[in-house]
Amino acid sequence: MTRTNARAVRAIRFGGLLGALGVLTTPMLAAARPTGPSVLCETYPDAPQCSGSLGTCSTCHTSTWPPAWNGYGLAVMAQIGEGTFETSLPTALRALDAIDSDEDGVANADELLLGTNPGDPGDAWPWCAPETPTGPVPVASGYDFERALRRIAITYCGRQPTYDELATFRAGATSSEVQYERLHAAVDLCLGSPTWRRVGLRRLVDARIRPIGAVGASSPVGIVIGDYEWDYRLFRYVMTDDRDVRDLLLADYHVTESSDGTLTRVEGRVPAAGPTGQPLDPERRAGMITTSWFFAINTMFSAMPRTTAAQAYRAWLGMDIARLEGISPIEGEPRDVDQRGVTQAQCASCHSTLDPLSYAFVPYEGIAGGRTGVYDPLRGSRRIEGWSAPPTYLLGEPVTDVRDWAEHAVGTEAFARNLALMMFRDALGHEPSPSELAELRTVWRALERDGWSANRLVHRLVDTQAFGGAR
Amino acid sequence: MSRSILLMLTMRALTALGLTVLALATAACGRDDAYLPPVLPREPMTTLPPPELSCDETAAPVPEPFVWKRADPLATDLALALALEPDTMCRELGVIPCIEAERVALGGSDPLGTGLYAGSARPGLTTPNAVDRLVLAACAERVDRDARGPAEIVTEIDLAASALDADDADARAAMIADATALHRRLLARDPSDAELEILLDLARPEDGLTPSAREWATLTCFAIGTRTDNLFY
């Protein structure tokens, strides 16, 4: 063990004792420092947790309140020098690059660059980034075309290929170019299939729409708070036929469906007697995050729609504030506009991001009968005493309203990353491993070049080793 | 010493400990950076080069090899392979389609019913039972229909026979033809010779019991339909 390493281990052990004491004394301790993840990402911009994301507090912390650190976090703290926490943190982090703080066999810098936690001995992945394909087709050597075909068929066509279909796929396929061409023809075929367009895409977005059958438009008990079918149709429309996926957050239109499954764009408001319509003027629309159902299920009856903003952030940018992801604190926040006590240290570490993320959503009604989802510029002053419409921030940037929020969101790498991750999980059933993250990054970074098409994204996903690599 | 006195002494000890901790905490609050661990003496900082990934290919973990075929594609594939209707090939109590009754165990989601927006991450304890239930019922249904005729899939063996003799050339050929057909339909591939031998062995007497032709066909279908390469991809 090197001298520096031994010092870090001592820091960990001593820190562990202090951490235990900290647990007992937490109510009286000072405020947390949620700027850590963003400083870490400025220091390691190529780290997977910083690519299209903001990193998480769990890199250093086992808990932010009461504050407790893992071995890496304690080693970092032991290195903090003169100056502010933010200015001295980069040097402290880099000083530990070659050290293995959690003693799992992988150095801290390697863990950060691979996407594992340098403070968690159970999280290690001693692996190398995959080589770039150099053959005539953009897949690595050893790519299993038949295995990929089976995965394409089951994921996007809803069934495995038949014996005869496999025989046809093999017939005369003497080169990888032919196999590649046939494989991607199968992708096109399946992405156009009713199974994918009507069923697969619905399953893909369930957790983001969060329907509740009991209070939907077809409520069996007669209690209707909204109609989530508008949300499903919009998602399915945007995700098919090479449309621009940024419309997930930018659409100022709605979508109807005919009995044969054809989806048609409709402009303007959709009036209804109850909460099943879409009451917003197009200039107040922002795709999936301004439907009536979105406000009904997330804002509900709350004056300050924190849940709404958090769900928009989680569902479409892939960052879950409740899991300490996407923490991007704003100076002077949280203001505690509704006197909920969120300025307390144990709350402020997240609410300094969440509250300024939420202000723009205040003018939109939650559950309010026929007014559900209505835009009312006076709602803030009606519902929140002393409301002054403080500025909204998304990822540290000021935004003027929800429309602006959405325009900023689709311009971030987080938006593209989130879409690619959604498709990856759906196709492969697991979170990308560190060895898969590097090639997945190439997938989402190509989204703009590919015209923001979800179908093109699937084609690129199919090319990855994760999808078709040999067993 | 009575139990109540012991309890009282323990409570006093705990109270003393709590007060000590409280005193320490109050003292700590006087410092701006009180929640930080103390800064230990350290080496002078040096300028480090950018970090580079150090590869260790020998220690590379095995990539995730399989994807779980969950409720809907599993049921669809079974129904297509056995030329049955997904809702009728297996019904619990003769009423509820197994695919609905066992949806969660089979890895499916149930967003509108129970609010389960995503299936479980991996197969659970009851998943094998649910898979066995679904496949066995579907296979039995297929064999029943073929026995009633006209046969669609199990067409070569005599489904009315009380037993099949795998050592008889004609019977063996018929069994191989039906097993191969089931293999092609359920797994989209031909069986190997070794796999065929295992399936033919299912017709041999065991513990004094000899399977009938229908039982052999059902077991063969079940054995193929519950193979790993049908349940994962």
XYZ file of C-alpha atoms in Angstrom:
704
model
C 0.000 0.000 0.000
C 1.406 3.411 -0.924
C 1.820 6.145 1.602
C -0.939 8.193 0.042
C -3.171 5.203 -0.121
C -2.563 4.400 3.525
C -3.404 7.976 4.374
C -6.664 7.702 2.512
C -7.519 4.467 4.297
C -6.806 6.098 7.645
C -9.042 8.951 6.617
C -11.757 6.490 5.764
C -11.485 4.683 9.080
C -11.359 7.860 11.099
C -14.105 9.333 9.010
C -16.225 6.276 9.625
C -16.121 6.947 13.339
C -16.897 10.565 12.766
C -19.676 9.603 10.384
C -21.239 7.424 13.061
C -21.124 10.371 15.436
C -22.535 12.537 12.678
C -25.562 10.310 12.399
C -26.333 10.963 16.035
C -25.815 14.702 15.834
C -27.322 15.559 12.489
C -30.175 17.862 13.476
C -27.716 20.536 14.462
C -25.209 20.256 11.648
C -24.495 22.736 8.903
C -26.023 22.830 5.426
C -25.179 20.266 2.773
C -23.134 21.157 -0.276
C -24.996 19.959 -3.330
C -22.548 21.647 -5.704
C -20.290 18.598 -5.410
C -21.727 16.605 -8.354
C -21.464 19.494 -10.789
C -17.886 20.249 -9.746
C -17.035 16.569 -10.138
C -18.518 16.642 -13.632
C -16.524 19.736 -14.535
C -13.447 17.836 -13.398
C -14.312 14.611 -15.240
C -16.512 15.656 -18.184
C -16.015 12.274 -19.878
C -17.326 10.291 -16.926
C -20.536 8.449 -17.915
C -22.415 9.927 -14.974
C -21.566 13.375 -16.350
C -22.379 12.654 -19.973
C -25.908 13.817 -20.514
C -26.411 13.925 -16.778
C -25.196 15.752 -13.718
C -23.817 12.999 -11.574
C -25.181 11.980 -8.255
C -24.406 12.723 -4.644
C -23.923 8.995 -4.099
C -20.500 9.173 -5.702
C -19.256 10.477 -2.359
C -22.207 10.149 -0.013
C -23.983 7.198 1.495
C -26.497 9.732 2.775
C -26.883 13.474 2.290
C -29.038 13.838 5.341
C -27.852 12.940 7.821
C -24.611 13.489 5.927
C -22.455 10.417 5.639
C -19.720 9.562 3.182
C -18.404 6.462 1.550
C -14.693 5.749 1.502
C -14.099 7.839 -1.587
C -16.016 10.786 -0.165
C -14.002 10.676 3.027
C -10.762 10.498 1.079
C -11.863 13.521 -0.952
C -12.710 15.444 2.176
C -9.285 14.632 3.565
C -7.791 16.288 0.505
C -9.849 19.497 0.631
C -7.415 22.387 0.959
C -7.523 26.139 1.221
C -10.260 28.164 -0.433
C -13.887 27.327 -0.843
C -15.220 23.815 -1.152
C -15.969 24.410 -4.819
C -12.550 25.804 -5.745
C -10.524 23.214 -3.890
C -12.610 20.183 -4.829
C -11.179 19.650 -8.347
C -7.633 19.419 -7.014
C -8.751 17.140 -4.224
C -10.491 14.831 -6.687
C -7.565 14.656 -9.072
C -5.154 13.943 -6.247
C -6.985 10.679 -5.687
C -6.996 9.522 -9.320
C -4.485 6.757 -8.878
C -5.809 5.602 -5.514
C -8.297 2.803 -5.055
C -10.370 4.289 -2.237
C -12.813 1.403 -1.939
C -10.098 -1.230 -2.435
C -12.043 -3.075 -5.126
C -9.071 -3.357 -7.441
C -9.935 -0.437 -9.714
C -8.436 3.031 -9.295
C -10.730 5.971 -8.565
C -10.183 7.679 -11.936
C -10.857 4.422 -13.780
C -14.045 3.920 -11.843
C -15.224 7.439 -12.633
C -14.424 6.991 -16.321
C -16.140 3.601 -16.458
C -19.193 4.687 -14.540
C -18.757 2.695 -11.363
C -18.677 4.167 -7.894
C -15.159 4.730 -6.534
C -16.555 4.588 -3.011
C -18.427 1.307 -3.333
C -16.337 -1.868 -3.111
C -19.230 -3.851 -4.545
C -19.313 -1.726 -7.678
C -16.367 -2.411 -9.937
C -15.975 -3.237 -13.584
C -12.408 -3.893 -14.651
C -13.106 -3.598 -18.321
C -11.900 -1.738 -21.381
C -13.876 0.403 -23.792
C -14.932 -1.549 -26.931
C -12.993 -1.123 -30.134
C -14.491 0.901 -32.933
C -15.785 -1.341 -35.764
C -13.496 -1.237 -38.791
C -15.201 -3.698 -41.152
C -17.531 -2.999 -44.070
C -20.545 -2.720 -41.755
C -20.733 -0.708 -38.527
C -20.777 -3.668 -36.150
C -17.923 -5.232 -34.240
C -16.368 -8.515 -35.254
C -18.225 -11.458 -33.790
C -21.588 -9.721 -34.118
C -24.288 -12.407 -34.111
C -26.762 -11.385 -36.812
C -29.256 -14.141 -36.074
C -29.284 -13.373 -32.402
C -29.847 -9.713 -33.234
C -32.674 -10.668 -35.592
C -34.362 -12.645 -32.835
C -34.080 -9.707 -30.457
C -35.450 -7.315 -33.063
C -38.389 -9.578 -33.803
C -39.331 -10.144 -30.165
C -38.837 -6.547 -29.060
C -40.418 -4.714 -31.966
C -42.618 -7.320 -33.713
C -43.726 -9.000 -30.485
C -42.792 -12.507 -31.576
C -39.717 -14.492 -32.457
C -38.841 -15.195 -36.109
C -40.197 -18.448 -37.481
C -38.121 -21.322 -38.780
C -38.903 -20.310 -42.354
C -38.101 -16.645 -41.742
C -34.715 -17.593 -40.331
C -34.068 -19.831 -43.323
C -34.870 -16.928 -45.633
C -32.599 -14.660 -43.618
C -29.731 -17.108 -44.013
C -30.314 -17.975 -47.660
C -27.525 -16.605 -49.820
C -26.264 -14.304 -47.079
C -22.614 -14.809 -47.862
C -21.322 -11.490 -46.601
C -21.802 -9.327 -43.562
C -23.078 -6.554 -45.852
C -26.008 -8.735 -46.954
C -26.745 -9.842 -43.402
C -26.577 -6.254 -42.214
C -28.940 -5.090 -44.913
C -31.447 -7.829 -44.128
C -31.205 -7.181 -40.427
C -32.030 -3.509 -40.811
C -34.835 -4.292 -43.214
C -36.280 -6.378 -40.386
C -35.897 -3.406 -38.042
C -37.880 -1.225 -40.445
C -40.515 -3.895 -40.835
C -40.986 -4.341 -37.104
C -40.937 -0.621 -36.290
C -43.821 -0.263 -38.729
C -45.757 -3.179 -37.267
C -49.011 -2.676 -35.349
C -47.442 -4.536 -32.418
C -44.798 -1.870 -31.962
C -46.929 1.118 -32.890
C -49.963 0.202 -30.813
C -48.623 -1.956 -27.985
C -44.858 -1.731 -27.675
C -44.768 2.042 -27.574
C -47.480 2.110 -24.936
C -45.493 -0.198 -22.669
C -42.437 1.935 -23.272
C -44.075 5.043 -21.850
C -46.328 3.637 -19.109
C -44.013 4.675 -16.302
C -43.740 8.183 -17.703
C -47.472 8.739 -18.192
C -48.440 6.837 -15.060
C -52.050 6.048 -15.985
C -54.587 5.063 -13.361
C -57.412 3.055 -14.838
C -59.775 3.821 -11.967
C -59.801 7.573 -12.692
C -59.127 7.643 -16.422
C -61.639 8.489 -19.116
C -63.033 4.944 -18.931
C -63.235 4.928 -15.158
C -65.273 1.945 -13.967
C -66.345 3.923 -10.893
C -67.289 7.125 -12.693
C -64.537 9.290 -11.208
C -62.634 10.893 -14.065
C -59.710 13.231 -13.454
C -58.297 13.144 -16.957
C -57.767 11.163 -20.137
C -54.275 9.728 -20.491
C -55.026 8.369 -23.950
C -54.086 11.805 -25.287
C -50.640 11.279 -23.796
C -50.235 7.803 -25.246
C -51.290 8.934 -28.716
C -48.919 11.883 -28.702
C -46.019 9.681 -27.637
C -46.786 7.046 -30.249
C -47.136 9.695 -32.954
C -43.839 11.399 -32.167
C -41.925 8.130 -31.823
C -42.936 6.758 -35.227
C -42.343 7.523 -38.888
C -39.062 9.362 -38.319
C -40.751 12.319 -36.659
C -38.741 14.732 -34.550
C -38.555 13.275 -31.044
C -38.062 16.744 -29.600
C -41.801 17.087 -30.100
C -42.160 14.944 -27.014
C -41.586 18.205 -25.184
C -42.246 20.755 -27.920
C -45.499 19.585 -29.513
C -48.126 22.305 -29.515
C -50.645 19.922 -31.077
C -52.586 16.832 -30.053
C -53.171 13.488 -31.744
C -56.301 11.503 -32.472
C -56.591 7.897 -33.632
C -58.956 6.350 -36.114
C -60.358 2.856 -35.751
C -57.676 1.456 -38.064
C -54.943 2.840 -35.829
C -54.024 5.824 -37.968
C -52.750 8.689 -35.842
C -53.642 12.195 -36.943
C -52.345 15.493 -35.679
C -54.949 18.019 -34.527
C -54.231 21.668 -33.853
C -55.434 23.987 -31.136
C -57.472 23.221 -28.067
C -59.618 20.132 -27.646
C -62.704 21.274 -25.743
C -64.625 18.892 -23.512
C -67.303 19.243 -20.885
C -65.187 17.620 -18.184
C -61.487 17.004 -17.617
C -61.044 14.782 -20.666
C -60.229 17.533 -23.146
C -57.065 19.542 -23.711
C -57.730 23.163 -22.778
C -54.385 24.811 -23.488
C -53.711 27.295 -26.250
C -50.857 26.111 -28.469
C -48.460 28.764 -27.142
C -48.834 27.259 -23.660
C -48.261 23.702 -24.831
C -45.066 21.767 -24.312
C -45.761 18.226 -25.467
C -45.976 15.490 -22.859
C -45.420 17.839 -19.923
C -48.499 19.998 -20.503
C -51.287 17.524 -21.111
C -54.288 17.623 -18.829
C -53.425 14.197 -17.470
C -49.859 15.254 -16.702
C -51.128 18.079 -14.505
C -53.912 15.995 -13.002
C -51.681 13.131 -11.929
C -48.673 15.194 -10.874
C -49.891 18.590 -9.681
C -53.140 17.192 -8.321
C -54.307 19.710 -5.691
C -50.964 21.242 -4.761
C -50.339 24.951 -5.122
C -46.609 24.520 -5.699
C -46.214 21.838 -8.396
C -42.912 20.369 -7.291
C -43.990 16.843 -8.186
C -44.886 18.023 -11.676
C -41.463 19.513 -12.330
C -39.717 16.550 -10.728
C -41.626 14.131 -12.953
C -40.843 16.187 -16.066
C -37.172 16.147 -15.069
C -37.210 12.426 -14.257
C -39.290 11.221 -17.197
C -37.738 13.245 -19.999
C -34.257 14.171 -18.807
C -33.610 10.982 -16.882
C -32.691 12.637 -13.610
C -34.518 11.691 -10.448
C -34.074 14.332 -7.780
C -35.416 11.925 -5.160
C -32.376 9.780 -5.924
C -30.092 12.794 -5.687
C -29.665 12.909 -9.442
C -29.526 16.116 -11.452
C -28.795 18.306 -8.461
C -28.029 21.778 -9.814
C -28.552 24.237 -6.961
C -29.441 27.863 -7.586
C -28.048 30.621 -5.418
C -30.616 31.950 -2.983
C -32.860 28.915 -3.329
C -34.998 27.469 -1.968
C -37.049 30.532 -1.084
C -39.745 28.410 0.466
C -42.472 30.314 -1.333
C -45.224 28.283 0.287
C -43.719 28.097 3.778
C -43.212 24.334 3.788
C -39.934 24.484 5.665
C -37.810 23.469 2.696
C -35.022 25.836 3.729
C -34.030 23.386 6.439
C -30.689 21.881 5.604
C -31.994 18.366 5.130
C -34.475 19.661 2.543
C -32.467 22.444 0.928
C -29.906 20.199 -0.710
C -32.570 19.001 -3.154
C -35.040 21.883 -3.024
C -32.368 24.361 -4.098
C -32.698 22.557 -7.440
C -36.309 21.411 -7.320
C -38.065 24.622 -6.316
C -36.561 26.844 -9.035
C -37.265 24.006 -11.454
C -40.956 24.187 -10.522
C -41.999 27.847 -10.532
C -42.895 27.919 -14.232
C -45.458 25.163 -13.675
C -47.404 27.151 -11.057
C -49.862 28.803 -13.517
C -51.160 25.412 -14.688
C -54.117 23.985 -12.801
C -53.989 20.480 -11.371
C -57.165 18.535 -10.668
C -59.941 21.098 -11.066
C -62.855 19.459 -12.861
C -63.409 21.179 -16.179
C -60.473 23.523 -15.454
C -57.937 20.698 -15.096
C -54.744 21.658 -16.888
C -55.950 25.198 -17.654
C -53.336 27.959 -17.815
C -54.170 30.711 -15.353
C -51.518 33.426 -14.903
C -53.123 34.433 -11.605
C -53.064 30.935 -10.123
C -49.852 31.601 -8.219
C -51.198 34.656 -6.428
C -54.494 32.894 -5.769
C -52.919 29.772 -4.297
C -49.661 30.983 -2.722
C -49.579 33.866 -0.285
C -47.068 36.516 -1.312
C -46.419 34.853 -4.666
C -43.888 36.853 -6.688
C -43.261 34.486 -9.607
C -39.566 33.928 -8.907
C -37.358 32.969 -11.857
C -37.331 29.351 -12.993
C -34.067 27.535 -13.663
C -33.365 24.353 -15.567
C -29.877 22.897 -15.190
C -28.624 26.245 -13.975
C -30.085 28.215 -16.900
C -32.942 30.685 -16.437
C -36.109 29.921 -18.365
C -39.139 32.128 -18.805
C -41.991 29.624 -18.830
C -42.773 25.941 -19.369
C -42.420 26.285 -23.116
C -38.963 27.763 -22.613
C -38.248 25.014 -20.046
C -39.025 22.422 -22.699
C -36.949 24.164 -25.377
C -33.966 24.225 -23.057
C -34.577 20.595 -22.088
C -34.558 19.198 -25.629
C -31.315 21.046 -26.283
C -29.492 19.177 -23.543
C -27.569 15.969 -23.914
C -29.632 14.644 -21.037
C -32.710 14.544 -23.268
C -31.002 12.447 -25.939
C -29.331 10.241 -23.351
C -32.627 9.590 -21.625
C -34.277 8.515 -24.875
C -31.432 6.172 -25.733
C -31.498 4.678 -22.250
C -35.249 4.179 -22.480
C -34.835 2.237 -25.735
C -31.841 0.300 -24.405
C -33.669 -0.872 -21.293
C -36.710 -1.816 -23.314
C -34.730 -3.902 -25.777
C -32.206 -5.506 -23.463
C -33.952 -5.569 -20.108
C -31.102 -4.236 -18.022
C -29.236 -1.071 -17.205
C -26.222 -0.543 -19.429
C -23.081 -1.914 -17.872
C -19.923 0.206 -17.884
C -18.733 -1.726 -20.901
C -21.924 -0.826 -22.746
C -22.068 2.836 -21.810
C -19.369 3.962 -24.220
C -21.134 2.625 -27.299
C -24.508 3.759 -25.997
C -23.078 7.263 -25.808
C -22.358 7.128 -29.532
C -25.996 6.175 -30.066
C -27.476 9.178 -28.313
C -24.896 11.581 -29.634
C -25.964 10.638 -33.155
C -29.584 11.555 -32.534
C -29.253 15.094 -33.899
C -27.328 13.865 -36.965
C -30.104 11.344 -37.548
C -32.768 14.028 -37.697
C -33.997 13.365 -34.147
C -35.668 10.141 -35.300
C -36.510 7.439 -32.764
C -36.426 4.864 -35.547
C -32.896 5.840 -36.478
C -31.950 5.579 -32.838
C -33.206 1.986 -32.804
C -31.147 1.191 -35.896
C -28.034 2.454 -34.138
C -28.911 0.566 -30.980
C -29.182 -2.645 -32.985
C -25.624 -2.111 -34.213
C -24.155 -2.141 -30.711
C -22.253 -5.004 -29.188
C -24.739 -4.965 -26.335
C -27.524 -5.827 -28.768
C -25.864 -8.301 -31.082
C -22.504 -9.130 -29.604
C -21.551 -12.771 -29.476
C -22.218 -14.569 -26.205
C -31.831 -7.197 41.499
C -35.251 -6.915 39.990
C -35.874 -6.522 36.287
C -37.354 -3.026 36.790
C -34.188 -1.775 38.529
C -32.033 -3.170 35.748
C -34.246 -1.434 33.233
C -33.996 1.859 35.119
C -30.191 1.680 35.239
C -30.043 0.927 31.552
C -32.275 3.894 30.804
C -30.045 6.162 32.897
C -26.950 4.958 31.057
C -28.584 5.620 27.741
C -29.684 9.063 28.871
C -26.143 9.916 29.946
C -24.807 8.781 26.610
C -27.418 10.829 24.786
C -26.556 13.958 26.774
C -22.872 13.480 26.002
C -23.604 13.170 22.313
C -25.827 16.249 22.494
C -23.039 18.236 24.135
C -20.584 17.187 21.437
C -23.058 18.123 18.775
C -23.714 21.545 20.256
C -19.998 22.213 20.360
C -19.668 21.147 16.749
C -22.353 23.612 15.663
C -20.081 26.502 16.436
C -17.962 25.730 13.370
C -18.990 26.673 9.833
C -17.664 23.443 8.401
C -18.703 21.332 11.336
C -20.117 18.546 9.216
C -16.817 17.972 7.437
C -14.326 15.431 8.666
C -11.118 17.062 9.878
C -8.566 17.690 7.184
C -5.689 15.314 7.689
C -2.060 16.289 7.025
C -1.398 15.615 3.380
C 1.264 15.521 0.737
C 1.880 18.671 -1.299
C -0.391 18.765 -4.365
C 1.194 18.047 -7.704
C -0.141 18.667 -11.169
C -1.557 15.406 -12.468
C -2.022 14.445 -16.105
C -5.557 13.790 -17.330
C -6.785 10.388 -16.197
C -6.587 7.564 -18.693
C -8.471 4.332 -18.538
C -6.249 1.422 -17.614
C -7.662 -1.705 -19.226
C -7.643 -5.145 -17.711
C -9.204 -7.416 -20.299
C -8.372 -10.549 -18.344
C -10.676 -9.400 -15.584
C -13.536 -8.449 -17.899
C -16.934 -9.532 -16.585
C -19.073 -11.669 -18.850
C -21.557 -9.490 -20.771
C -25.204 -9.997 -19.928
C -26.052 -12.857 -22.304
C -29.814 -13.149 -22.148
C -32.993 -11.144 -22.240
C -36.006 -12.585 -20.475
C -38.913 -13.337 -22.799
C -41.760 -11.922 -20.780
C -45.491 -12.509 -20.657
C -46.776 -11.190 -23.972
C -44.082 -12.386 -26.374
C -43.951 -15.728 -24.555
C -47.686 -16.228 -24.926
C -47.671 -14.972 -28.496
C -44.858 -17.311 -29.498
C -46.553 -20.265 -27.826
C -49.853 -19.513 -29.482
C -48.279 -19.068 -32.916
C -46.089 -22.147 -32.563
C -48.959 -24.373 -31.479
C -51.587 -22.736 -33.682
C -53.733 -21.781 -30.698
C -55.452 -18.607 -29.537
C -53.533 -16.805 -26.745
C -56.662 -16.346 -24.643
C -57.882 -19.920 -24.846
C -54.730 -22.029 -24.869
C -54.568 -21.873 -21.070
C -57.344 -20.717 -18.757
C -57.321 -20.658 -14.976
C -60.467 -22.341 -13.616
C -61.550 -22.434 -17.218
C -62.340 -18.740 -17.020
C -59.340 -16.391 -16.880
C -56.606 -16.559 -19.520
C -53.420 -17.735 -17.789
C -51.513 -14.921 -19.428
C -53.659 -12.447 -17.457
C -53.763 -14.410 -14.211
C -49.995 -14.998 -14.251
C -48.963 -11.773 -15.953
C -46.864 -10.417 -13.122
C -45.130 -13.740 -12.443
C -44.322 -13.947 -16.132
C -42.617 -10.540 -16.029
C -45.394 -8.511 -17.566
C -46.668 -5.145 -16.437
C -50.210 -4.150 -15.510
C -50.388 -0.374 -15.813
C -54.144 0.107 -15.869
C -55.104 -2.638 -13.438
C -52.748 -2.677 -10.504
C -50.659 0.322 -11.504
C -47.635 -1.859 -12.129
C -45.921 0.245 -14.762
C -43.015 -2.093 -15.391
C -42.456 -5.794 -15.006
C -40.104 -7.162 -12.384
C -36.433 -6.796 -13.161
C -35.783 -10.518 -13.180
C -37.719 -13.780 -12.883
C -39.182 -14.387 -9.439
C -39.789 -17.463 -7.339
C -43.130 -18.212 -8.951
C -42.008 -17.551 -12.515
C -41.003 -21.180 -13.214
C -44.381 -22.384 -11.945
C -46.220 -19.891 -14.121
C -44.157 -20.816 -17.172
C -44.722 -24.530 -16.570
C -48.438 -23.923 -16.123
C -48.747 -21.936 -19.332
C -46.644 -24.205 -21.522
C -48.076 -27.463 -20.180
C -51.639 -26.284 -20.644
C -50.929 -25.054 -24.173
C -49.195 -28.297 -25.108
C -52.019 -30.389 -23.677
C -54.540 -28.324 -25.600
C -52.600 -28.779 -28.848
C -52.311 -32.518 -28.395
C -56.004 -32.796 -27.495
C -56.989 -30.969 -30.640
C -54.667 -33.070 -32.771
C -56.041 -36.236 -31.183
C -59.575 -35.142 -32.004
C -58.393 -34.316 -35.513
C -57.716 -33.184 -38.020
C -54.171 -33.076 -36.694
C -52.211 -29.909 -37.462
C -48.878 -30.283 -35.691
C -48.568 -33.709 -34.074
C -49.444 -35.500 -37.262
C -47.157 -38.504 -37.484
C -47.598 -40.600 -34.372
C -50.796 -42.451 -33.527
C -52.194 -40.316 -30.738
C -54.640 -43.053 -29.799
C -51.837 -45.508 -28.983
C -51.410 -46.580 -25.379
C -47.625 -46.518 -25.791
C -44.901 -45.710 -28.315
C -41.952 -47.977 -29.009
C -38.913 -45.845 -29.692
C -37.013 -48.923 -30.793
C -39.462 -49.685 -33.559
C -38.232 -48.102 -36.789
C -41.589 -46.801 -37.992
C -42.657 -45.479 -34.608
C -39.246 -43.940 -34.101
C -39.433 -42.157 -37.453
C -42.862 -40.798 -36.630
C -41.711 -39.621 -33.223
C -38.659 -37.911 -34.721
C -40.827 -36.197 -37.310
C -43.220 -34.834 -34.690
C -40.440 -33.840 -32.315
C -38.656 -32.063 -35.147
C -41.823 -30.240 -36.109
C -42.335 -29.078 -32.535
C -38.699 -27.988 -32.356
C -39.013 -25.953 -35.512
C -42.229 -24.336 -34.407
C -41.241 -23.584 -30.819
C -37.516 -22.858 -31.177
C -37.229 -22.037 -34.891
C -34.440 -24.559 -35.341
C -33.799 -28.247 -35.905
C -33.047 -30.466 -32.936
C -29.651 -32.072 -32.552
C -29.350 -35.852 -32.479
C -28.668 -35.725 -28.752
C -31.778 -33.648 -28.146
C -33.859 -36.094 -30.159
C -32.581 -39.041 -28.146
C -33.613 -37.329 -24.927
C -37.079 -36.712 -26.306
C -37.419 -40.305 -27.520
C -36.440 -41.515 -24.062
C -39.576 -39.860 -22.712
C -41.574 -42.702 -24.292
C -39.755 -45.417 -22.349
C -41.364 -47.023 -19.283
C -40.281 -45.614 -15.970
C -41.241 -46.882 -12.518
C -43.527 -49.375 -14.164
C -45.456 -46.700 -16.028
C -45.468 -46.358 -19.787
C -46.581 -43.029 -21.230
C -49.315 -43.096 -23.801
C -48.762 -41.461 -27.190
C -50.705 -38.390 -26.085
C -48.651 -38.137 -22.917
C -45.433 -38.473 -24.867
C -46.482 -35.768 -27.315
C -47.493 -33.457 -24.468
C -44.252 -34.066 -22.574
C -42.173 -33.564 -25.704
C -43.904 -30.291 -26.451
C -43.481 -29.226 -22.816
C -39.794 -30.160 -22.730
C -39.096 -28.119 -25.842
C -41.317 -25.193 -24.852
C -39.651 -24.741 -21.482
C -36.105 -24.787 -22.804
C -33.888 -21.882 -21.861
C -33.623 -20.862 -25.491
C -37.380 -20.418 -25.649
C -37.617 -18.447 -22.414
C -34.586 -16.200 -22.918
C -33.094 -14.611 -26.004
